[in-house]
Amino acid sequence: MEIALPRLSGIGLHLFVIIILVALAAYLCHYRKTPGVLPLIASLGARILWLTCIVMFSVSSSLHWQLVWNKLAFLSGYILVPSWFVFILQVSGWGSWLTWHRLVAIIFAPAVTILIIFTNEWHGWFTVRGILHWLMLDYNYLLALVCWYINLQWIRQSSGLRRRQAVIIAIGPLFSFSGQVTGLFSQWVYAPMLLPVGFLLSALIWCWALLHWRTLNIIPIAKDTVITNMGDGFAVVDNQGYIYELNPAAAAMLDIAVSQAVGRQAAEIFAGWPALIGIGDNHDLETLEAVRDFANERRFYQISATLLKNPQGYLLGKTIIIKDITEQKQAQATMVEQQKALSILAERNRLGRELHDAQGQFPGYVKTLTQAIRLLLQKGRVEDADRHLERLTNAADAAFTDVRESITGLKITAKDWNFFHNLRTWLSQFEKSSAITTIYTGPESRPPKWVAPEAEVQLLRIIQEVLVNARKHSGATRAEVAFAVGDDRLTVTIADNGSGFDAKKSYKNSASFGLGIIRERAEEIGGTCKIRSASDQGTVVTVEVLLIKTQEKSAI
């Protein structure tokens, strides 16, 4: 690498280009977070140093200072190509290949060469025409070919706007390379002035692509726009505990200006909101809910934190997202209340129909029968009246049994709820009051996969209604309740040895209403109900309900 001594008329051009490049580098510092900007700044710095060395070399009369500026010119040349290489990797999307180990390997040869140049007075290994100089030139030109290869691959693999970006980036180095080669090897009187022109044109093209056209940094701009305008709070905390970024929504939630929060300790800014302190420190992803009480209201928030790590797994910091879920909580609470109200209304409706079907008919039956008894007594038919009184007594006993069974079933509440204990207790009481032998087959405690809590209540009600119907209408002496737990569903079978009925005509008799209620209860919990019966062959009711994974304890 040789420095072409510019004529006096060319120094002004060199100084003008230096000033422009310095201004561009300073302006680029505002966009240092954009991929490719930092290596571009390093590339501009190398060009500035190179042109400055040329100017100082040309005006210096001391051989010592000429040697110094010559060494610095070599330094700038060995920085220029590696910075271009890092730049093209970042803007082309190949940046994931560039690890710290590979970056050190890339700059190792230029660093060793620079060290040799600045210690050359001690050992004399480096000469302008020596082997070390030509090896370093070959290294730079080989690395430049690699840069163009990556750029061409970028052009080939992309399309649309990205392809235009790649073409523009590929054109920039051609001006710089042409000016450098012409200045070194051409004897044209104005050849030395082509180098600063080439440097300027290539720098302007790259800066235009990055800043004016806004092509390469479209993704970071889009991300910044989304984060700035999003309604959820967003904060970035580095691995030293300092706030790196804060969007306006998070600043409003914390009641602080963004400019006052960035750069300060997160523990200090989050002091009024303890839930934000330490979240995510021990997990890659952590989510929790927090409540904040204000002067006039209580607000609910969902806070999630995600750790930020580089490809090598080194922790850089974490992101925190704060989502206001107050309206969701309120809507959820309203929905729960509505569901409770609907459930209560539905249960009251079923109870009303059951009472009308059973106990509700008893007063009318008593009135009719007492009127008949009065007429019989008036006519002196005492024996017939006595038989009617016996029927009235039996009806009263049956009504009493119905009321007692209803009360027993309704007394089972959410307090100390245990499905299997409540079921066995009720079956034992039913067996005593009805004289129907009742057999239970199934688990003694909740298995790992079981039905939802609300399904337990409906299953218990279904079993009660089926057995009560059997006592009232079938004359059964034996009943069996069996549970079968499958892979994905629970099957409950209730069978009796009663008189049975014609299932096709079941809705035409007095027992049909109870069967309809049983089907309704099964459908409410997403299950199915099948009823098989025939005259003198008993009745079998089968209910199937989907299973879910359960915890060891659950409550209604």
XYZ file of C-alpha atoms in Angstrom:
556
model
C 0.000 0.000 0.000
C 1.528 3.312 -1.066
C 0.369 6.848 -0.413
C -0.042 9.034 -3.491
C 1.193 12.493 -2.747
C -1.517 14.933 -3.843
C -0.753 18.123 -5.609
C -1.338 21.339 -3.776
C -4.565 21.875 -5.751
C -5.883 18.491 -4.492
C -5.478 19.200 -0.777
C -8.616 21.332 -0.742
C -10.628 18.455 -2.177
C -9.192 16.084 0.430
C -10.085 18.477 3.249
C -13.591 18.975 1.856
C -14.185 15.217 1.713
C -12.785 14.804 5.240
C -15.239 17.396 6.567
C -18.180 15.681 4.815
C -17.151 12.245 6.131
C -16.792 13.575 9.683
C -20.286 15.090 9.465
C -21.721 11.811 8.160
C -20.065 9.820 10.952
C -21.407 12.223 13.581
C -24.893 12.028 12.079
C -24.785 8.223 11.967
C -24.161 8.130 15.729
C -27.848 8.988 16.203
C -28.723 5.658 14.503
C -26.126 3.493 16.227
C -28.791 0.924 17.251
C -29.553 0.174 13.599
C -27.812 -2.966 12.270
C -24.781 -2.047 10.145
C -24.381 1.523 11.412
C -21.526 0.910 13.865
C -19.268 -0.869 11.313
C -20.187 1.859 8.803
C -19.010 4.481 11.286
C -15.757 2.510 11.685
C -15.409 2.423 7.893
C -15.912 6.202 7.680
C -13.339 6.651 10.440
C -10.803 4.612 8.475
C -11.399 6.736 5.367
C -11.086 9.947 7.366
C -7.790 8.739 8.837
C -6.510 7.654 5.411
C -7.261 11.018 3.753
C -5.902 12.927 6.756
C -2.647 10.980 6.532
C -2.354 11.808 2.839
C -2.833 15.519 3.515
C -0.400 15.558 6.446
C 2.122 13.498 4.502
C 2.013 15.997 1.628
C 2.516 19.068 3.803
C 5.064 17.559 6.169
C 8.735 18.352 5.485
C 10.166 16.096 8.206
C 11.049 12.534 7.215
C 10.166 11.354 10.706
C 6.617 12.713 10.479
C 6.220 11.427 6.970
C 7.002 7.928 8.289
C 4.497 8.404 11.094
C 1.720 9.466 8.704
C 2.646 6.622 6.416
C 2.216 4.102 9.239
C -1.150 5.598 10.159
C -2.215 5.343 6.521
C -1.442 1.638 6.585
C -3.463 1.384 9.812
C -6.513 2.963 8.159
C -6.252 0.604 5.186
C -6.214 -2.463 7.433
C -9.322 -1.211 9.277
C -11.339 -0.369 6.162
C -11.936 -3.843 4.694
C -12.712 -5.709 7.976
C -15.254 -2.992 8.860
C -16.834 -3.434 5.427
C -16.971 -7.187 6.076
C -18.798 -6.741 9.404
C -21.130 -4.185 7.779
C -22.153 -6.481 4.937
C -22.727 -9.377 7.352
C -25.103 -7.313 9.480
C -27.133 -5.725 6.684
C -27.411 -8.888 4.566
C -28.897 -11.017 7.321
C -25.762 -13.152 7.761
C -25.031 -11.473 11.077
C -25.827 -14.606 13.104
C -22.633 -16.136 11.655
C -20.542 -13.353 13.215
C -19.717 -14.498 16.750
C -17.126 -12.868 18.987
C -14.674 -15.701 18.335
C -14.937 -15.291 14.557
C -14.681 -11.515 14.819
C -11.448 -11.855 16.784
C -10.119 -14.275 14.156
C -10.968 -11.807 11.359
C -9.193 -8.839 12.960
C -6.265 -10.898 14.298
C -4.156 -10.582 11.130
C -4.664 -6.793 10.745
C -3.986 -6.281 14.449
C -0.719 -8.231 14.294
C 0.314 -6.343 11.144
C -0.439 -2.983 12.745
C 1.612 -3.977 15.789
C 4.522 -4.952 13.538
C 4.285 -1.644 11.652
C 4.442 0.463 14.804
C 7.340 -1.557 16.215
C 9.195 -1.756 12.891
C 11.995 0.507 14.136
C 13.020 -2.242 16.554
C 13.043 -5.214 14.181
C 12.701 -3.887 10.584
C 10.412 -6.731 9.435
C 8.013 -4.489 7.528
C 8.924 -2.750 4.248
C 6.693 -1.222 1.601
C 7.860 -3.776 -0.961
C 8.316 -6.614 1.551
C 6.529 -9.937 1.804
C 4.556 -8.956 4.902
C 3.106 -5.937 3.129
C 2.001 -8.020 0.137
C 0.536 -10.741 2.369
C -1.562 -8.132 4.133
C -2.674 -6.650 0.827
C -3.669 -10.132 -0.355
C -5.594 -10.669 2.906
C -7.503 -7.395 2.415
C -8.337 -8.089 -1.222
C -9.395 -11.676 -0.389
C -11.661 -10.390 2.390
C -13.080 -7.830 -0.077
C -13.894 -10.677 -2.482
C -15.681 -12.476 0.333
C -17.698 -9.303 0.986
C -18.755 -9.126 -2.659
C -19.601 -12.837 -2.645
C -21.913 -12.338 0.346
C -23.430 -9.297 -1.356
C -24.075 -11.273 -4.564
C -25.650 -14.108 -2.578
C -27.835 -11.522 -0.869
C -28.934 -10.210 -4.266
C -29.608 -13.729 -5.576
C -31.615 -14.891 -2.560
C -33.721 -11.766 -2.090
C -36.434 -10.103 -4.122
C -38.330 -6.839 -4.384
C -37.185 -4.066 -2.092
C -34.552 -6.212 -0.400
C -32.919 -6.977 -3.758
C -32.720 -3.264 -4.581
C -31.125 -2.696 -1.200
C -28.532 -5.371 -1.913
C -27.708 -3.918 -5.354
C -27.188 -0.409 -3.941
C -24.911 -1.717 -1.182
C -22.880 -3.649 -3.774
C -22.350 -0.542 -5.916
C -20.875 1.575 -3.099
C -17.473 -0.174 -2.712
C -16.855 -0.043 -6.475
C -16.244 3.720 -6.311
C -13.910 3.395 -3.328
C -11.999 0.480 -4.872
C -11.670 2.225 -8.257
C -10.327 5.400 -6.679
C -7.823 3.460 -4.593
C -6.470 1.357 -7.504
C -6.313 4.354 -9.852
C -4.471 6.451 -7.276
C -1.892 3.720 -6.687
C -1.154 2.577 -10.204
C -2.179 5.367 -12.613
C 0.248 8.047 -13.769
C -2.571 10.437 -14.609
C -1.965 13.806 -13.025
C -5.419 13.896 -11.401
C -5.419 10.251 -10.364
C -4.662 10.994 -6.662
C -7.867 13.018 -6.443
C -9.997 10.009 -7.455
C -9.435 8.359 -4.082
C -11.275 10.999 -1.988
C -13.995 11.206 -4.639
C -14.432 7.421 -4.539
C -14.483 7.453 -0.731
C -17.104 10.184 -0.727
C -19.363 8.555 -3.324
C -19.331 5.134 -1.666
C -19.993 6.684 1.774
C -22.884 8.771 0.412
C -24.449 5.743 -1.293
C -24.339 3.641 1.872
C -25.590 6.449 4.089
C -28.366 7.218 1.617
C -29.457 3.578 1.646
C -29.446 3.496 5.444
C -30.853 6.909 6.343
C -32.591 8.672 3.459
C -34.188 5.704 1.722
C -34.811 3.973 5.055
C -34.477 0.504 3.619
C -32.057 -1.497 5.694
C -33.444 -0.325 9.035
C -37.131 -0.794 8.177
C -37.522 -3.665 10.674
C -36.036 -1.767 13.654
C -38.151 1.268 12.708
C -41.264 -0.911 12.548
C -40.457 -2.445 15.937
C -39.807 0.955 17.490
C -43.074 2.280 16.059
C -45.093 -0.646 17.395
C -43.485 -0.460 20.840
C -43.939 3.305 21.037
C -47.598 3.214 20.036
C -48.670 0.034 21.813
C -51.160 0.384 24.647
C -49.293 -2.062 26.889
C -46.336 -0.924 28.941
C -42.932 -2.041 27.660
C -39.583 -1.759 29.431
C -36.087 -3.111 28.776
C -33.762 -3.598 31.763
C -30.096 -4.487 31.156
C -28.149 -7.090 33.107
C -26.856 -4.417 35.482
C -30.366 -3.430 36.529
C -30.568 -0.151 34.581
C -33.577 0.805 32.465
C -32.469 0.740 28.835
C -35.799 1.495 27.155
C -39.281 2.547 28.268
C -42.284 3.208 26.061
C -44.819 6.003 26.762
C -47.488 3.579 28.031
C -45.143 2.189 30.692
C -44.040 5.707 31.615
C -47.698 6.709 32.117
C -48.307 3.657 34.324
C -45.244 4.534 36.403
C -46.144 8.243 36.401
C -42.704 9.315 35.179
C -41.276 10.824 31.996
C -39.385 8.496 29.659
C -36.322 10.759 29.699
C -36.257 10.658 33.505
C -36.459 6.860 33.673
C -33.989 5.707 31.003
C -30.496 5.223 32.407
C -31.594 4.953 36.036
C -31.738 1.888 38.266
C -34.924 -0.144 37.717
C -35.271 -0.790 41.453
C -35.496 2.973 41.978
C -38.062 3.561 39.237
C -40.137 0.489 40.215
C -40.033 1.259 43.941
C -43.744 2.086 43.976
C -44.614 -1.152 42.192
C -42.891 -4.088 43.980
C -44.262 -6.683 41.536
C -41.911 -5.321 38.842
C -38.783 -5.744 40.959
C -37.047 -9.058 40.400
C -39.598 -10.477 37.968
C -37.994 -12.816 35.435
C -34.624 -12.952 37.202
C -34.827 -16.716 37.740
C -36.900 -17.793 34.729
C -36.670 -17.353 30.959
C -40.365 -16.476 31.009
C -42.387 -15.428 34.031
C -45.943 -14.094 34.237
C -47.896 -12.834 37.209
C -50.880 -10.658 38.056
C -50.693 -7.555 40.210
C -53.200 -5.159 41.725
C -52.704 -1.430 42.238
C -55.026 0.756 44.285
C -55.467 4.324 43.123
C -57.438 7.158 44.670
C -60.725 6.289 42.976
C -60.315 2.759 41.677
C -58.467 -0.538 41.742
C -56.643 -1.654 38.579
C -55.478 -5.155 37.628
C -52.347 -5.827 35.585
C -50.722 -8.830 33.954
C -46.929 -8.548 34.078
C -44.656 -10.795 32.009
C -40.866 -10.797 31.791
C -38.611 -12.471 29.221
C -34.838 -12.793 29.524
C -32.719 -11.435 26.659
C -29.743 -13.594 25.693
C -27.304 -13.480 22.812
C -26.750 -16.574 20.605
C -24.011 -17.746 22.987
C -26.425 -17.682 25.945
C -24.947 -14.623 27.657
C -27.584 -12.695 29.588
C -28.042 -9.164 28.243
C -31.101 -8.140 30.246
C -34.849 -8.647 30.182
C -38.015 -7.194 28.724
C -41.058 -6.435 30.882
C -44.560 -6.088 29.420
C -47.328 -4.591 31.571
C -50.870 -5.229 30.356
C -53.875 -3.547 31.955
C -56.493 -6.310 32.373
C -58.933 -4.388 34.552
C -61.703 -4.435 31.949
C -61.137 -8.148 31.346
C -61.351 -8.837 35.063
C -64.547 -6.829 35.346
C -66.062 -8.590 32.340
C -64.998 -11.947 33.757
C -66.567 -11.149 37.133
C -69.774 -10.019 35.416
C -69.848 -13.212 33.375
C -69.351 -15.361 36.476
C -72.196 -13.567 38.240
C -74.424 -14.021 35.206
C -73.539 -17.706 35.031
C -74.339 -18.089 38.723
C -77.651 -16.321 38.248
C -78.536 -18.477 35.236
C -77.521 -21.617 37.125
C -79.695 -20.638 40.068
C -82.650 -19.866 37.786
C -82.217 -23.142 35.942
C -82.025 -25.101 39.195
C -85.081 -23.318 40.533
C -86.924 -24.107 37.321
C -86.040 -27.795 37.626
C -87.025 -27.854 41.304
C -90.312 -26.174 40.476
C -91.110 -28.739 37.839
C -90.117 -31.593 40.143
C -92.332 -30.253 42.936
C -95.199 -29.808 40.500
C -94.700 -33.337 39.223
C -94.539 -34.963 42.666
C -95.336 -33.039 45.882
C -97.338 -30.436 43.926
C -99.906 -33.095 42.939
C -100.418 -34.346 46.492
C -102.772 -31.540 47.739
C -105.061 -32.024 44.734
C -105.046 -35.759 45.290
C -105.921 -35.269 49.006
C -108.772 -32.893 48.149
C -110.265 -35.293 45.620
C -109.948 -38.271 47.927
C -111.435 -36.528 50.999
C -114.443 -35.451 48.945
C -114.949 -39.043 47.879
C -114.651 -40.256 51.485
C -117.266 -37.708 52.638
C -119.747 -38.916 50.030
C -119.135 -42.540 50.954
C -119.734 -41.803 54.655
C -122.926 -39.945 53.823
C -124.139 -43.025 51.992
C -123.064 -45.317 54.848
C -120.436 -47.110 52.837
C -117.935 -47.272 55.684
C -115.758 -50.059 54.275
C -115.233 -48.198 50.992
C -114.432 -45.014 52.911
C -111.907 -46.953 55.022
C -110.145 -48.225 51.895
C -109.919 -44.631 50.606
C -108.462 -43.529 53.947
C -105.813 -46.247 53.651
C -104.956 -44.975 50.184
C -104.732 -41.452 51.587
C -102.354 -42.651 54.326
C -100.107 -44.378 51.754
C -100.087 -41.232 49.619
C -99.080 -39.149 52.643
C -96.247 -41.596 53.413
C -95.032 -41.386 49.810
C -95.178 -37.588 49.841
C -93.245 -37.533 53.107
C -90.584 -39.790 51.580
C -90.329 -37.532 48.519
C -89.885 -34.435 50.656
C -87.245 -36.109 52.831
C -85.261 -37.279 49.792
C -85.420 -33.816 48.229
C -84.212 -32.188 51.433
C -81.395 -34.732 51.798
C -80.224 -34.057 48.236
C -80.397 -30.301 48.574
C -78.464 -30.289 51.873
C -75.314 -31.337 49.999
C -73.489 -27.996 49.581
C -70.088 -26.708 48.605
C -68.880 -26.837 52.204
C -66.543 -29.812 52.695
C -67.503 -31.069 49.262
C -66.392 -34.615 48.536
C -68.214 -36.266 45.664
C -67.641 -39.898 46.598
C -68.362 -39.381 50.291
C -71.577 -37.469 49.519
C -72.667 -40.077 46.978
C -72.161 -43.041 49.315
C -73.898 -41.189 52.168
C -76.930 -40.437 50.016
C -77.063 -44.016 48.636
C -77.029 -45.393 52.186
C -79.899 -43.104 53.241
C -81.831 -43.945 50.069
C -81.472 -47.670 50.716
C -82.857 -47.302 54.240
C -85.816 -45.121 53.251
C -86.822 -47.029 50.086
C -85.970 -50.633 51.021
C -84.216 -50.921 47.632
C -80.886 -52.727 47.824
C -78.323 -50.301 46.337
C -74.891 -51.442 45.098
C -72.046 -49.010 44.281
C -69.163 -49.975 41.962
C -66.408 -47.485 41.229
C -63.436 -45.544 42.636
C -63.270 -44.685 46.312
C -61.452 -41.375 45.714
C -60.849 -38.930 42.877
C -58.585 -40.481 40.177
C -55.849 -38.481 38.358
C -58.273 -37.730 35.512
C -61.750 -36.757 36.584
C -64.681 -34.583 35.586
C -64.952 -30.838 36.178
C -66.293 -29.748 39.606
C -69.604 -28.503 38.183
C -70.086 -31.887 36.490
C -69.808 -33.631 39.876
C -72.886 -31.786 41.142
C -74.946 -32.635 38.089
C -73.867 -36.301 38.171
C -74.991 -36.571 41.782
C -78.345 -34.980 40.898
C -78.766 -37.356 37.943
C -78.147 -40.415 40.126
C -80.611 -39.129 42.723
C -83.355 -38.469 40.163
C -82.933 -41.839 38.420
C -83.144 -43.772 41.693
C -86.094 -41.717 42.971
C -87.937 -42.424 39.703
C -87.180 -46.118 40.165
C -88.685 -46.056 43.663
C -91.778 -44.152 42.550
C -92.653 -45.881 39.301
C -90.832 -49.184 38.795
C -91.319 -51.192 42.010
C -87.622 -52.124 41.886
C -86.017 -54.075 44.724
C -82.422 -53.721 43.550
C -80.406 -50.902 41.953
C -76.757 -50.578 40.914
C -74.616 -47.462 40.375
C -71.372 -48.171 38.459
C -68.518 -45.837 37.433
C -66.093 -46.706 34.602
C -63.124 -44.340 34.065
C -61.719 -44.516 30.519
C -58.896 -42.666 28.777
C -60.909 -39.569 27.976
C -64.393 -40.016 29.433
C -66.314 -41.206 32.487
C -69.252 -43.586 32.073
C -71.878 -43.743 34.827
C -74.454 -46.529 34.652
C -77.568 -46.631 36.881
C -79.592 -49.851 36.500
C -82.621 -51.248 38.356
C -84.662 -54.470 38.208
C -88.019 -52.731 38.175
C -90.978 -53.074 35.844
C -89.411 -50.865 33.199
C -91.355 -48.995 30.531
C -91.596 -48.448 26.815
C -88.780 -45.950 26.156
C -90.338 -44.855 22.844
C -93.532 -43.819 24.612
C -91.861 -42.549 27.784
C -92.778 -38.921 27.201
C -96.470 -39.771 27.325
C -96.553 -40.996 30.922
C -96.040 -39.318 34.279
C -92.407 -40.420 34.564
C -91.398 -38.710 31.347
C -90.759 -35.364 32.978
C -87.999 -36.793 35.205
C -86.296 -38.351 32.187
C -86.276 -34.992 30.428
C -84.625 -33.353 33.447
C -81.966 -36.069 33.490
C -81.123 -35.428 29.835
C -80.996 -31.666 30.454
C -78.530 -32.102 33.304
C -76.255 -34.302 31.177
C -76.281 -31.826 28.300
C -75.429 -28.907 30.615
C -72.075 -30.517 31.470
C -71.281 -31.454 27.871
C -72.254 -35.095 28.367
C -74.663 -37.556 26.797
C -77.475 -39.581 28.327
C -78.909 -42.861 27.006
C -81.958 -44.604 28.496
C -82.708 -48.256 27.771
C -85.836 -49.876 29.138
C -88.545 -52.345 28.278
C -91.578 -53.657 30.084
C -90.662 -56.095 32.917
C -86.941 -55.802 32.025
C -85.815 -52.932 34.236
C -84.201 -49.646 33.238
C -80.582 -48.728 32.441
C -79.479 -45.067 32.306
C -75.983 -44.403 30.920
C -74.295 -41.001 31.207
C -70.930 -40.159 29.591
C -68.859 -37.075 30.543
C -65.418 -35.968 29.314
C -62.483 -36.233 31.747
C -59.924 -33.571 32.597
C -56.678 -33.581 34.584
C -57.400 -32.662 38.180
C -55.452 -31.567 41.196
C -55.573 -33.566 44.378
C -58.121 -31.193 45.865
C -60.794 -29.188 44.112
C -63.810 -27.332 45.304
C -67.091 -26.409 43.787
